[in-house]
Amino acid sequence: MPFQTTLQPSGHAFPIEQHETILEAALKHGYVLPYSCRDGVCGACKGRVLQGQVDHGKYQSSALTDADKAEGMALFCCAKPQSDLVIECKEVNAVKDIQVKTMPCRVHGMDKVAADVMVLKLKLPTNERLQ
């Protein structure tokens, strides 16, 4: 039986299965939360669990510290519900909600796919997030 997750401050709610992360369920139901790596590394998806319990899953301690957890924070790309949840997180409603950033990167690959088209693959530092 699915749990219920409510987003604050919007009040939007969606069902979430115990095996799903909060981020997976939100995206599946059309709610866009901030995220980047989806692997517990960058911290872009960090938000507060106001009510309920989560299994924090696997993540890097630099993205979610013990102090963060003590304050009720969780990484929504890793956290899975153990009960109904109320979480505090800003929803991304439009492109204007995404901050423009300049950051270092390395060219990781270049593939010429047509005479006038090249696919350029860039690699960001592991601690950088896009959102």
Short mmCIF file of N, CA and C in Angstrom, two decimals:
data_model
loop_
_atom_site.label_atom_id
_atom_site.label_comp_id
_atom_site.label_asym_id
_atom_site.label_seq_id
_atom_site.Cartn_x
_atom_site.Cartn_y
_atom_site.Cartn_z
N MET A 1 0.85 -1.18 0.00
CA MET A 1 0.00 0.00 0.00
C MET A 1 0.89 1.24 0.00
N PRO A 2 0.64 2.18 -0.91
CA PRO A 2 1.50 3.37 -0.99
C PRO A 2 1.30 4.32 0.19
N PHE A 3 2.36 5.05 0.48
CA PHE A 3 2.29 6.13 1.45
C PHE A 3 1.88 7.41 0.72
N GLN A 4 1.55 8.44 1.48
CA GLN A 4 1.20 9.75 0.92
C GLN A 4 2.31 10.73 1.28
N THR A 5 2.75 11.50 0.29
CA THR A 5 3.74 12.55 0.53
C THR A 5 3.12 13.90 0.20
N THR A 6 3.25 14.85 1.11
CA THR A 6 2.74 16.20 0.91
C THR A 6 3.91 17.16 0.87
N LEU A 7 3.93 18.00 -0.17
CA LEU A 7 4.98 19.01 -0.33
C LEU A 7 4.54 20.30 0.35
N GLN A 8 5.44 20.89 1.11
CA GLN A 8 5.20 22.20 1.70
C GLN A 8 6.21 23.16 1.12
N PRO A 9 5.87 24.36 0.81
CA PRO A 9 4.65 25.05 1.21
C PRO A 9 3.48 24.93 0.22
N SER A 10 3.65 24.24 -0.91
CA SER A 10 2.60 24.21 -1.95
C SER A 10 1.36 23.43 -1.55
N GLY A 11 1.52 22.40 -0.70
CA GLY A 11 0.39 21.56 -0.34
C GLY A 11 0.11 20.45 -1.34
N HIS A 12 0.89 20.38 -2.42
CA HIS A 12 0.71 19.30 -3.40
C HIS A 12 0.99 17.96 -2.73
N ALA A 13 0.24 16.94 -3.13
CA ALA A 13 0.41 15.61 -2.53
C ALA A 13 0.44 14.55 -3.63
N PHE A 14 1.16 13.47 -3.37
CA PHE A 14 1.26 12.37 -4.32
C PHE A 14 1.53 11.07 -3.57
N PRO A 15 1.11 9.94 -4.15
CA PRO A 15 1.41 8.65 -3.53
C PRO A 15 2.85 8.24 -3.80
N ILE A 16 3.41 7.46 -2.89
CA ILE A 16 4.79 7.00 -3.04
C ILE A 16 4.88 5.57 -2.50
N GLU A 17 5.47 4.71 -3.30
CA GLU A 17 5.67 3.32 -2.89
C GLU A 17 6.91 3.24 -2.00
N GLN A 18 6.97 2.23 -1.15
CA GLN A 18 8.08 2.09 -0.21
C GLN A 18 9.42 1.90 -0.91
N HIS A 19 9.41 1.33 -2.12
CA HIS A 19 10.66 1.08 -2.84
C HIS A 19 11.12 2.28 -3.68
N GLU A 20 10.30 3.34 -3.76
CA GLU A 20 10.64 4.51 -4.56
C GLU A 20 11.33 5.57 -3.72
N THR A 21 12.23 6.33 -4.35
CA THR A 21 12.76 7.51 -3.66
C THR A 21 11.71 8.62 -3.76
N ILE A 22 11.84 9.59 -2.89
CA ILE A 22 10.92 10.73 -2.90
C ILE A 22 11.00 11.44 -4.25
N LEU A 23 12.21 11.61 -4.77
CA LEU A 23 12.39 12.29 -6.05
C LEU A 23 11.74 11.50 -7.18
N GLU A 24 11.95 10.19 -7.24
CA GLU A 24 11.34 9.37 -8.29
C GLU A 24 9.83 9.52 -8.30
N ALA A 25 9.23 9.42 -7.13
CA ALA A 25 7.77 9.51 -7.03
C ALA A 25 7.27 10.90 -7.42
N ALA A 26 7.96 11.93 -6.97
CA ALA A 26 7.55 13.30 -7.30
C ALA A 26 7.58 13.51 -8.82
N LEU A 27 8.67 13.11 -9.45
CA LEU A 27 8.79 13.27 -10.90
C LEU A 27 7.73 12.45 -11.63
N LYS A 28 7.49 11.24 -11.16
CA LYS A 28 6.49 10.37 -11.79
C LYS A 28 5.10 11.01 -11.77
N HIS A 29 4.82 11.79 -10.74
CA HIS A 29 3.50 12.41 -10.60
C HIS A 29 3.49 13.87 -11.06
N GLY A 30 4.55 14.30 -11.75
CA GLY A 30 4.56 15.62 -12.37
C GLY A 30 5.03 16.77 -11.51
N TYR A 31 5.65 16.48 -10.38
CA TYR A 31 6.18 17.53 -9.51
C TYR A 31 7.70 17.55 -9.65
N VAL A 32 8.25 18.69 -10.07
CA VAL A 32 9.69 18.80 -10.29
C VAL A 32 10.32 19.42 -9.06
N LEU A 33 11.19 18.64 -8.42
CA LEU A 33 11.95 19.11 -7.27
C LEU A 33 13.38 19.37 -7.73
N PRO A 34 14.12 20.23 -7.05
CA PRO A 34 15.51 20.45 -7.43
C PRO A 34 16.32 19.17 -7.30
N TYR A 35 17.15 18.87 -8.29
CA TYR A 35 18.05 17.71 -8.22
C TYR A 35 19.13 17.86 -9.28
N SER A 36 20.15 17.03 -9.18
CA SER A 36 21.20 17.02 -10.18
C SER A 36 21.72 15.61 -10.39
N CYS A 37 22.50 15.08 -9.44
CA CYS A 37 23.21 13.81 -9.67
C CYS A 37 22.33 12.57 -9.56
N ARG A 38 21.28 12.62 -8.77
CA ARG A 38 20.39 11.48 -8.49
C ARG A 38 21.14 10.31 -7.86
N ASP A 39 22.26 10.60 -7.19
CA ASP A 39 23.09 9.53 -6.64
C ASP A 39 23.61 9.84 -5.24
N GLY A 40 23.06 10.84 -4.56
CA GLY A 40 23.47 11.14 -3.20
C GLY A 40 24.84 11.78 -3.06
N VAL A 41 25.28 12.48 -4.10
CA VAL A 41 26.62 13.07 -4.09
C VAL A 41 26.60 14.59 -3.99
N CYS A 42 25.70 15.24 -4.72
CA CYS A 42 25.79 16.69 -4.87
C CYS A 42 25.02 17.50 -3.82
N GLY A 43 23.95 16.96 -3.28
CA GLY A 43 23.16 17.69 -2.29
C GLY A 43 22.12 18.63 -2.86
N ALA A 44 21.96 18.66 -4.18
CA ALA A 44 20.99 19.57 -4.80
C ALA A 44 19.55 19.27 -4.37
N CYS A 45 19.27 18.01 -4.05
CA CYS A 45 17.90 17.60 -3.73
C CYS A 45 17.62 17.63 -2.23
N LYS A 46 18.51 18.20 -1.45
CA LYS A 46 18.35 18.20 0.01
C LYS A 46 17.13 19.02 0.41
N GLY A 47 16.34 18.43 1.30
CA GLY A 47 15.16 19.12 1.83
C GLY A 47 14.85 18.60 3.22
N ARG A 48 13.86 19.20 3.84
CA ARG A 48 13.53 18.85 5.23
C ARG A 48 12.31 17.93 5.28
N VAL A 49 12.42 16.90 6.11
CA VAL A 49 11.29 16.03 6.41
C VAL A 49 10.61 16.61 7.65
N LEU A 50 9.42 17.17 7.46
CA LEU A 50 8.71 17.81 8.57
C LEU A 50 7.94 16.80 9.41
N GLN A 51 7.40 15.78 8.75
CA GLN A 51 6.67 14.71 9.45
C GLN A 51 6.93 13.40 8.74
N GLY A 52 7.01 12.33 9.53
CA GLY A 52 7.20 11.00 8.97
C GLY A 52 8.64 10.54 9.08
N GLN A 53 8.85 9.31 8.64
CA GLN A 53 10.17 8.68 8.73
C GLN A 53 10.63 8.24 7.35
N VAL A 54 11.94 8.36 7.10
CA VAL A 54 12.53 7.90 5.84
C VAL A 54 13.72 7.00 6.11
N ASP A 55 14.00 6.13 5.15
CA ASP A 55 15.26 5.40 5.09
C ASP A 55 16.15 6.25 4.21
N HIS A 56 17.27 6.74 4.74
CA HIS A 56 18.12 7.68 4.00
C HIS A 56 18.83 7.04 2.82
N GLY A 57 18.95 5.73 2.76
CA GLY A 57 19.60 5.08 1.63
C GLY A 57 21.09 5.36 1.61
N LYS A 58 21.71 5.13 0.45
CA LYS A 58 23.15 5.33 0.29
C LYS A 58 23.42 6.73 -0.25
N TYR A 59 24.36 7.41 0.38
CA TYR A 59 24.72 8.78 -0.01
C TYR A 59 26.11 9.07 0.52
N GLN A 60 26.71 10.15 0.04
CA GLN A 60 28.01 10.57 0.54
C GLN A 60 27.81 11.53 1.71
N SER A 61 28.61 11.35 2.75
CA SER A 61 28.45 12.16 3.96
C SER A 61 28.72 13.64 3.71
N SER A 62 29.43 13.96 2.63
CA SER A 62 29.64 15.38 2.32
C SER A 62 28.34 16.04 1.82
N ALA A 63 27.43 15.24 1.28
CA ALA A 63 26.16 15.78 0.78
C ALA A 63 25.10 15.87 1.88
N LEU A 64 25.19 14.97 2.88
CA LEU A 64 24.23 14.96 3.99
C LEU A 64 25.00 14.58 5.26
N THR A 65 25.25 15.57 6.10
CA THR A 65 26.02 15.33 7.32
C THR A 65 25.12 14.80 8.43
N ASP A 66 25.73 14.31 9.49
CA ASP A 66 24.97 13.88 10.66
C ASP A 66 24.18 15.05 11.25
N ALA A 67 24.77 16.24 11.21
CA ALA A 67 24.08 17.43 11.71
C ALA A 67 22.84 17.73 10.85
N ASP A 68 22.97 17.56 9.53
CA ASP A 68 21.82 17.74 8.63
C ASP A 68 20.70 16.78 9.01
N LYS A 69 21.06 15.51 9.20
CA LYS A 69 20.06 14.50 9.54
C LYS A 69 19.39 14.82 10.87
N ALA A 70 20.18 15.32 11.83
CA ALA A 70 19.63 15.68 13.14
C ALA A 70 18.62 16.83 13.02
N GLU A 71 18.79 17.66 11.99
CA GLU A 71 17.87 18.78 11.75
C GLU A 71 16.69 18.37 10.86
N GLY A 72 16.59 17.08 10.53
CA GLY A 72 15.47 16.60 9.74
C GLY A 72 15.67 16.65 8.24
N MET A 73 16.90 16.89 7.81
CA MET A 73 17.17 16.97 6.38
C MET A 73 17.32 15.57 5.78
N ALA A 74 17.07 15.48 4.48
CA ALA A 74 17.23 14.23 3.73
C ALA A 74 17.58 14.57 2.29
N LEU A 75 18.22 13.64 1.62
CA LEU A 75 18.47 13.76 0.18
C LEU A 75 17.32 13.04 -0.52
N PHE A 76 16.49 13.79 -1.22
CA PHE A 76 15.28 13.20 -1.79
C PHE A 76 15.57 12.25 -2.94
N CYS A 77 16.79 12.28 -3.49
CA CYS A 77 17.15 11.32 -4.54
C CYS A 77 17.48 9.95 -3.96
N CYS A 78 17.71 9.87 -2.65
CA CYS A 78 18.08 8.61 -1.99
C CYS A 78 17.04 8.16 -0.97
N ALA A 79 16.35 9.08 -0.35
CA ALA A 79 15.45 8.78 0.76
C ALA A 79 14.18 8.08 0.28
N LYS A 80 13.81 7.02 1.01
CA LYS A 80 12.60 6.25 0.72
C LYS A 80 11.69 6.31 1.94
N PRO A 81 10.38 6.34 1.72
CA PRO A 81 9.45 6.51 2.84
C PRO A 81 9.33 5.27 3.71
N GLN A 82 9.14 5.51 4.99
CA GLN A 82 8.80 4.47 5.95
C GLN A 82 7.41 4.72 6.53
N SER A 83 6.81 5.86 6.14
CA SER A 83 5.48 6.26 6.61
C SER A 83 4.99 7.37 5.69
N ASP A 84 3.80 7.88 5.94
CA ASP A 84 3.34 9.08 5.24
C ASP A 84 4.31 10.21 5.57
N LEU A 85 4.52 11.12 4.61
CA LEU A 85 5.51 12.17 4.79
C LEU A 85 4.93 13.55 4.52
N VAL A 86 5.47 14.53 5.21
CA VAL A 86 5.30 15.94 4.87
C VAL A 86 6.72 16.47 4.74
N ILE A 87 7.04 16.98 3.54
CA ILE A 87 8.41 17.45 3.29
C ILE A 87 8.38 18.92 2.88
N GLU A 88 9.46 19.60 3.18
CA GLU A 88 9.61 21.01 2.80
C GLU A 88 10.63 21.08 1.68
N CYS A 89 10.17 21.57 0.53
CA CYS A 89 11.04 21.62 -0.63
C CYS A 89 10.47 22.60 -1.64
N LYS A 90 11.32 23.39 -2.24
CA LYS A 90 10.87 24.32 -3.28
C LYS A 90 10.67 23.53 -4.57
N GLU A 91 9.50 23.68 -5.17
CA GLU A 91 9.24 23.04 -6.45
C GLU A 91 9.76 23.93 -7.58
N VAL A 92 10.25 23.29 -8.63
CA VAL A 92 10.69 24.01 -9.82
C VAL A 92 9.49 24.10 -10.74
N ASN A 93 8.96 25.31 -10.92
CA ASN A 93 7.76 25.50 -11.73
C ASN A 93 8.05 26.03 -13.12
N ALA A 94 9.21 26.66 -13.29
CA ALA A 94 9.53 27.24 -14.58
C ALA A 94 11.04 27.36 -14.71
N VAL A 95 11.49 27.60 -15.92
CA VAL A 95 12.92 27.75 -16.16
C VAL A 95 13.51 28.87 -15.31
N LYS A 96 12.73 29.91 -15.04
CA LYS A 96 13.23 31.03 -14.24
C LYS A 96 13.59 30.61 -12.81
N ASP A 97 13.08 29.46 -12.36
CA ASP A 97 13.39 28.97 -11.02
C ASP A 97 14.76 28.30 -10.94
N ILE A 98 15.39 28.08 -12.09
CA ILE A 98 16.70 27.43 -12.11
C ILE A 98 17.77 28.51 -12.21
N GLN A 99 18.66 28.53 -11.25
CA GLN A 99 19.71 29.54 -11.17
C GLN A 99 20.74 29.34 -12.28
N VAL A 100 21.14 30.42 -12.96
CA VAL A 100 22.19 30.37 -13.96
C VAL A 100 23.52 30.36 -13.23
N LYS A 101 24.40 29.41 -13.59
CA LYS A 101 25.69 29.29 -12.92
C LYS A 101 26.81 29.18 -13.93
N THR A 102 27.99 29.64 -13.54
CA THR A 102 29.21 29.41 -14.30
C THR A 102 30.08 28.52 -13.45
N MET A 103 30.56 27.41 -14.03
CA MET A 103 31.37 26.47 -13.26
C MET A 103 32.42 25.84 -14.14
N PRO A 104 33.49 25.34 -13.54
CA PRO A 104 34.54 24.71 -14.33
C PRO A 104 34.07 23.35 -14.85
N CYS A 105 34.62 22.95 -16.00
CA CYS A 105 34.33 21.62 -16.52
C CYS A 105 35.47 21.21 -17.45
N ARG A 106 35.50 19.92 -17.76
CA ARG A 106 36.50 19.40 -18.69
C ARG A 106 35.79 18.76 -19.87
N VAL A 107 36.42 18.85 -21.03
CA VAL A 107 35.89 18.16 -22.20
C VAL A 107 36.17 16.68 -22.00
N HIS A 108 35.10 15.91 -21.94
CA HIS A 108 35.20 14.47 -21.68
C HIS A 108 35.12 13.66 -22.97
N GLY A 109 34.62 14.28 -24.02
CA GLY A 109 34.55 13.60 -25.31
C GLY A 109 33.97 14.50 -26.38
N MET A 110 34.38 14.22 -27.61
CA MET A 110 33.85 14.94 -28.77
C MET A 110 33.55 13.90 -29.85
N ASP A 111 32.30 13.87 -30.30
CA ASP A 111 31.89 12.93 -31.33
C ASP A 111 31.28 13.70 -32.50
N LYS A 112 31.90 13.57 -33.67
CA LYS A 112 31.35 14.22 -34.86
C LYS A 112 30.26 13.31 -35.42
N VAL A 113 29.02 13.76 -35.35
CA VAL A 113 27.89 12.94 -35.77
C VAL A 113 27.37 13.32 -37.16
N ALA A 114 27.80 14.45 -37.68
CA ALA A 114 27.46 14.89 -39.03
C ALA A 114 28.49 15.94 -39.43
N ALA A 115 28.45 16.34 -40.68
CA ALA A 115 29.44 17.31 -41.18
C ALA A 115 29.40 18.61 -40.39
N ASP A 116 28.23 18.98 -39.91
CA ASP A 116 28.10 20.25 -39.20
C ASP A 116 27.58 20.09 -37.77
N VAL A 117 27.68 18.88 -37.21
CA VAL A 117 27.19 18.63 -35.85
C VAL A 117 28.21 17.83 -35.06
N MET A 118 28.54 18.33 -33.87
CA MET A 118 29.45 17.61 -32.98
C MET A 118 28.81 17.52 -31.60
N VAL A 119 28.86 16.33 -31.01
CA VAL A 119 28.38 16.14 -29.64
C VAL A 119 29.57 16.38 -28.73
N LEU A 120 29.43 17.33 -27.84
CA LEU A 120 30.49 17.68 -26.90
C LEU A 120 30.07 17.20 -25.52
N LYS A 121 30.85 16.32 -24.92
CA LYS A 121 30.54 15.79 -23.58
C LYS A 121 31.44 16.49 -22.57
N LEU A 122 30.80 17.09 -21.57
CA LEU A 122 31.52 17.83 -20.55
C LEU A 122 31.41 17.11 -19.22
N LYS A 123 32.46 17.19 -18.42
CA LYS A 123 32.47 16.57 -17.10
C LYS A 123 32.65 17.66 -16.06
N LEU A 124 31.71 17.70 -15.11
CA LEU A 124 31.77 18.66 -14.00
C LEU A 124 32.51 18.03 -12.83
N PRO A 125 33.08 18.83 -11.96
CA PRO A 125 33.63 18.28 -10.72
C PRO A 125 32.52 17.57 -9.94
N THR A 126 32.86 16.50 -9.23
CA THR A 126 31.84 15.69 -8.55
C THR A 126 31.05 16.48 -7.51
N ASN A 127 31.62 17.52 -6.94
CA ASN A 127 30.90 18.27 -5.90
C ASN A 127 30.08 19.42 -6.47
N GLU A 128 30.08 19.62 -7.78
CA GLU A 128 29.29 20.69 -8.39
C GLU A 128 27.91 20.16 -8.75
N ARG A 129 26.91 21.01 -8.63
CA ARG A 129 25.56 20.62 -9.01
C ARG A 129 25.01 21.61 -10.02
N LEU A 130 24.17 21.13 -10.88
CA LEU A 130 23.62 21.99 -11.93
C LEU A 130 22.47 22.84 -11.44
N GLN A 131 21.76 22.42 -10.42
CA GLN A 131 20.63 23.19 -9.92
C GLN A 131 20.91 23.68 -8.53
#
